[in-house]
Amino acid sequence: MNVLIAGAGRLGTQIAQVLSAARNEITLIDIDDDRVAELGSRLPGVRLVTGDACEPALLEHSGALAADLVIATTGDDEDNLVISLLAKRQFSVARVAARVNDADNAWLFDGRWGVDVAVPAATPLISLIEEATGATDTVALLRLSKAGVDVIETAITPQSRAVGQALGDVRLPEGTVVATIVRDGQPTVPDPAIRLRAGDELLLVSHSATEQEIHAAFQ
């Protein structure tokens, strides 16, 4: 699936990383060139584009004409609506999802603005991806789920016994790997030598572990 994501904040970056790992073609757009340059080494499988996704020419340059899915995840509801409308009306993108930052604006996020899926800001990452990609053979992420692979998120709290431990020293359940560590809002390559800190959020992929087993490994 060809996915175009507008907004390289924490949410957009996480979505890009998960969908890229699931072998989708991902393009991530952000207006901040420093942010794009910073992500270059962190998202090697993702095409990064600097520019304003509210501009039709930039969307076209980024591949909107070939996109199967556009996800607008900026922190500005106005921008997300404009991006959604352009994606649907000008580029005929089959599926458009948009983040709703302010609940008071939720009523705007519908078909009139080109939005197929309106996602509240507090929606868990995996739920957002599943909603955005749709129920029709929901690309790699849901196929992995049907094959028995789950994506589990856990947070390191100040009380977690894993605080200060190297990731490689944490005993994970069999068939479980850490996909990414989100630290200070930034996805981090899960190097075994990295020491876990309070506030870290980990995204794990597992064939068999339950949420309780993942919790027990870190807490």
Short mmCIF file of C-alpha atoms in Angstrom, two decimals:
data_model
loop_
_atom_site.label_atom_id
_atom_site.label_comp_id
_atom_site.label_asym_id
_atom_site.label_seq_id
_atom_site.Cartn_x
_atom_site.Cartn_y
_atom_site.Cartn_z
CA MET A 1 0.00 0.00 0.00
CA ASN A 2 1.18 3.50 -0.86
CA VAL A 3 0.67 5.77 2.16
CA LEU A 4 1.21 9.52 2.41
CA ILE A 5 1.41 10.98 5.92
CA ALA A 6 1.26 14.74 6.53
CA GLY A 7 2.84 15.81 9.80
CA ALA A 8 6.07 14.35 11.21
CA GLY A 9 5.25 14.89 14.86
CA ARG A 10 5.23 12.05 17.31
CA LEU A 11 2.05 10.47 15.96
CA GLY A 12 2.90 10.78 12.28
CA THR A 13 6.39 9.43 12.87
CA GLN A 14 5.12 6.43 14.82
CA ILE A 15 2.58 5.59 12.12
CA ALA A 16 5.27 5.88 9.45
CA GLN A 17 7.59 3.58 11.36
CA VAL A 18 4.96 0.90 11.98
CA LEU A 19 3.55 0.90 8.45
CA SER A 20 7.02 0.97 6.92
CA ALA A 21 8.03 -2.05 9.01
CA ALA A 22 4.94 -3.77 7.60
CA ARG A 23 6.40 -3.26 4.09
CA ASN A 24 4.20 -0.43 2.89
CA GLU A 25 5.50 2.44 0.76
CA ILE A 26 5.53 5.47 3.05
CA THR A 27 6.02 9.17 2.32
CA LEU A 28 6.18 11.49 5.34
CA ILE A 29 5.78 15.25 4.86
CA ASP A 30 6.65 18.02 7.30
CA ILE A 31 7.10 21.75 6.93
CA ASP A 32 10.06 21.84 9.34
CA ASP A 33 13.24 21.07 7.39
CA ASP A 34 15.24 20.55 10.60
CA ARG A 35 12.72 17.95 11.72
CA VAL A 36 12.90 16.18 8.36
CA ALA A 37 16.71 16.18 8.45
CA GLU A 38 16.65 14.76 11.98
CA LEU A 39 14.36 11.89 10.96
CA GLY A 40 16.51 10.93 7.97
CA SER A 41 18.63 8.46 9.94
CA ARG A 42 15.75 7.21 12.08
CA LEU A 43 13.38 6.26 9.30
CA PRO A 44 15.57 4.68 6.61
CA GLY A 45 12.65 3.01 4.85
CA VAL A 46 10.53 6.15 4.66
CA ARG A 47 10.61 8.82 1.94
CA LEU A 48 10.84 12.22 3.63
CA VAL A 49 9.59 15.42 2.01
CA THR A 50 9.96 18.98 3.31
CA GLY A 51 7.13 21.39 2.58
CA ASP A 52 3.58 22.52 3.33
CA ALA A 53 1.16 19.65 2.75
CA CYS A 54 -1.65 22.20 2.33
CA GLU A 55 -0.13 23.13 -1.03
CA PRO A 56 -1.53 21.05 -3.94
CA ALA A 57 1.78 21.17 -5.82
CA LEU A 58 3.63 19.75 -2.81
CA LEU A 59 1.09 16.96 -2.39
CA GLU A 60 1.39 16.08 -6.07
CA HIS A 61 5.20 16.11 -5.82
CA SER A 62 4.93 13.82 -2.78
CA GLY A 63 2.91 11.24 -4.71
CA ALA A 64 -0.70 12.00 -3.83
CA LEU A 65 -1.86 10.85 -7.27
CA ALA A 66 -0.59 7.34 -6.53
CA ALA A 67 -1.53 7.22 -2.84
CA ASP A 68 -3.93 4.57 -1.57
CA LEU A 69 -4.20 6.28 1.80
CA VAL A 70 -3.53 9.80 3.10
CA ILE A 71 -3.26 10.41 6.84
CA ALA A 72 -3.27 14.03 8.08
CA THR A 73 -1.68 14.10 11.54
CA THR A 74 -0.55 17.70 11.97
CA GLY A 75 -1.26 19.53 15.20
CA ASP A 76 -3.54 22.00 13.42
CA ASP A 77 -7.13 21.01 12.64
CA GLU A 78 -7.39 23.58 9.84
CA ASP A 79 -4.37 22.06 8.10
CA ASN A 80 -5.70 18.53 8.52
CA LEU A 81 -9.01 19.51 6.95
CA VAL A 82 -7.36 21.25 3.99
CA ILE A 83 -5.06 18.29 3.39
CA SER A 84 -8.00 15.89 3.56
CA LEU A 85 -10.10 17.93 1.14
CA LEU A 86 -7.26 18.18 -1.36
CA ALA A 87 -6.47 14.48 -1.08
CA LYS A 88 -10.06 13.46 -1.73
CA ARG A 89 -11.29 16.10 -4.19
CA GLN A 90 -8.18 16.96 -6.21
CA PHE A 91 -6.24 13.70 -6.06
CA SER A 92 -9.10 11.19 -5.65
CA VAL A 93 -7.37 9.29 -2.85
CA ALA A 94 -9.48 6.26 -1.93
CA ARG A 95 -9.11 6.58 1.82
CA VAL A 96 -8.36 9.66 3.91
CA ALA A 97 -7.87 9.75 7.68
CA ALA A 98 -7.42 12.89 9.74
CA ARG A 99 -6.47 13.59 13.32
CA VAL A 100 -8.88 15.74 15.35
CA ASN A 101 -6.83 17.82 17.79
CA ASP A 102 -9.70 19.85 19.29
CA ALA A 103 -12.84 17.86 20.10
CA ASP A 104 -14.96 20.96 19.43
CA ASN A 105 -13.98 20.67 15.76
CA ALA A 106 -14.93 17.01 15.41
CA TRP A 107 -18.20 17.83 13.60
CA LEU A 108 -16.21 19.21 10.66
CA PHE A 109 -14.30 15.99 10.04
CA ASP A 110 -16.63 14.19 7.67
CA GLY A 111 -17.19 13.53 3.98
CA ARG A 112 -17.81 17.19 3.21
CA TRP A 113 -14.13 17.79 3.93
CA GLY A 114 -12.99 14.56 2.32
CA VAL A 115 -12.46 12.74 5.61
CA ASP A 116 -13.30 9.02 5.64
CA VAL A 117 -11.96 8.38 9.14
CA ALA A 118 -11.81 11.06 11.84
CA VAL A 119 -9.50 10.03 14.67
CA PRO A 120 -9.48 11.77 18.07
CA ALA A 121 -6.00 12.76 19.25
CA ALA A 122 -6.23 10.37 22.20
CA THR A 123 -6.88 7.28 20.06
CA PRO A 124 -4.24 4.56 20.69
CA LEU A 125 -1.71 4.23 17.88
CA ILE A 126 -2.70 0.74 16.78
CA SER A 127 -6.41 1.54 16.80
CA LEU A 128 -5.70 4.60 14.67
CA ILE A 129 -3.75 2.57 12.11
CA GLU A 130 -6.43 -0.11 11.93
CA GLU A 131 -9.16 2.51 11.45
CA ALA A 132 -7.17 4.45 8.91
CA THR A 133 -6.20 1.50 6.76
CA GLY A 134 -9.74 0.15 6.74
CA ALA A 135 -11.27 -3.30 7.08
CA THR A 136 -10.76 -4.48 3.51
CA ASP A 137 -7.66 -6.67 3.70
CA THR A 138 -6.20 -4.01 5.95
CA VAL A 139 -2.74 -4.27 4.45
CA ALA A 140 0.21 -5.68 6.26
CA LEU A 141 -0.70 -4.70 9.81
CA LEU A 142 -3.97 -6.59 9.95
CA ARG A 143 -2.62 -9.51 7.93
CA LEU A 144 0.05 -9.83 10.59
CA SER A 145 -2.64 -9.80 13.24
CA LYS A 146 -4.55 -12.55 11.47
CA ALA A 147 -1.32 -14.54 11.36
CA GLY A 148 -1.08 -14.32 15.13
CA VAL A 149 1.30 -11.37 15.48
CA ASP A 150 0.27 -8.65 17.92
CA VAL A 151 1.63 -5.15 18.38
CA ILE A 152 1.77 -4.20 22.05
CA GLU A 153 2.66 -0.85 23.58
CA THR A 154 4.02 -0.40 27.10
CA ALA A 155 5.29 2.61 29.04
CA ILE A 156 8.20 2.76 31.46
CA THR A 157 7.16 4.49 34.68
CA PRO A 158 9.42 5.77 37.48
CA GLN A 159 8.40 2.66 39.44
CA SER A 160 9.30 0.22 36.64
CA ARG A 161 12.08 -2.18 37.56
CA ALA A 162 13.42 -1.79 34.02
CA VAL A 163 14.46 1.82 34.66
CA GLY A 164 18.23 2.06 34.18
CA GLN A 165 18.50 -1.40 32.61
CA ALA A 166 19.97 -1.94 29.16
CA LEU A 167 17.28 -3.06 26.74
CA GLY A 168 19.30 -6.17 25.92
CA ASP A 169 19.21 -7.22 29.58
CA VAL A 170 15.41 -7.26 29.74
CA ARG A 171 14.13 -10.79 29.43
CA LEU A 172 11.40 -10.72 26.82
CA PRO A 173 8.82 -13.47 26.23
CA GLU A 174 9.73 -15.87 23.45
CA GLY A 175 8.89 -14.63 19.96
CA THR A 176 8.87 -10.97 21.04
CA VAL A 177 10.95 -8.09 19.67
CA VAL A 178 11.04 -4.37 20.39
CA ALA A 179 10.14 -2.43 17.25
CA THR A 180 10.89 1.06 18.58
CA ILE A 181 11.43 3.10 21.72
CA VAL A 182 9.73 6.49 21.80
CA ARG A 183 11.73 8.86 23.99
CA ASP A 184 10.83 12.53 24.47
CA GLY A 185 8.36 12.17 21.61
CA GLN A 186 10.98 10.82 19.21
CA PRO A 187 11.21 7.24 17.90
CA THR A 188 14.57 5.67 18.76
CA VAL A 189 16.29 2.67 17.23
CA PRO A 190 16.00 -0.15 19.83
CA ASP A 191 19.72 -0.76 20.32
CA PRO A 192 20.31 -3.50 22.96
CA ALA A 193 22.76 -1.16 24.75
CA ILE A 194 20.24 1.66 25.24
CA ARG A 195 19.31 2.16 28.87
CA LEU A 196 15.63 2.54 29.59
CA ARG A 197 14.32 5.67 31.25
CA ALA A 198 11.09 6.63 32.95
CA GLY A 199 8.80 8.05 30.30
CA ASP A 200 10.01 5.75 27.53
CA GLU A 201 7.28 4.11 25.47
CA LEU A 202 8.03 0.81 23.77
CA LEU A 203 6.29 -0.73 20.78
CA LEU A 204 6.74 -4.50 20.68
CA VAL A 205 5.76 -7.15 18.16
CA SER A 206 5.05 -10.65 19.42
CA HIS A 207 3.82 -13.99 18.13
CA SER A 208 2.53 -15.23 21.45
CA ALA A 209 3.06 -12.88 24.41
CA THR A 210 0.10 -11.34 26.20
CA GLU A 211 -0.12 -7.77 27.46
CA GLN A 212 0.31 -9.13 30.98
CA GLU A 213 3.55 -10.90 30.05
CA ILE A 214 4.94 -7.77 28.39
CA HIS A 215 3.95 -5.74 31.44
CA ALA A 216 5.69 -8.21 33.73
CA ALA A 217 8.91 -8.04 31.72
CA PHE A 218 9.28 -4.29 32.22
CA GLN A 219 7.31 -3.41 35.34
#
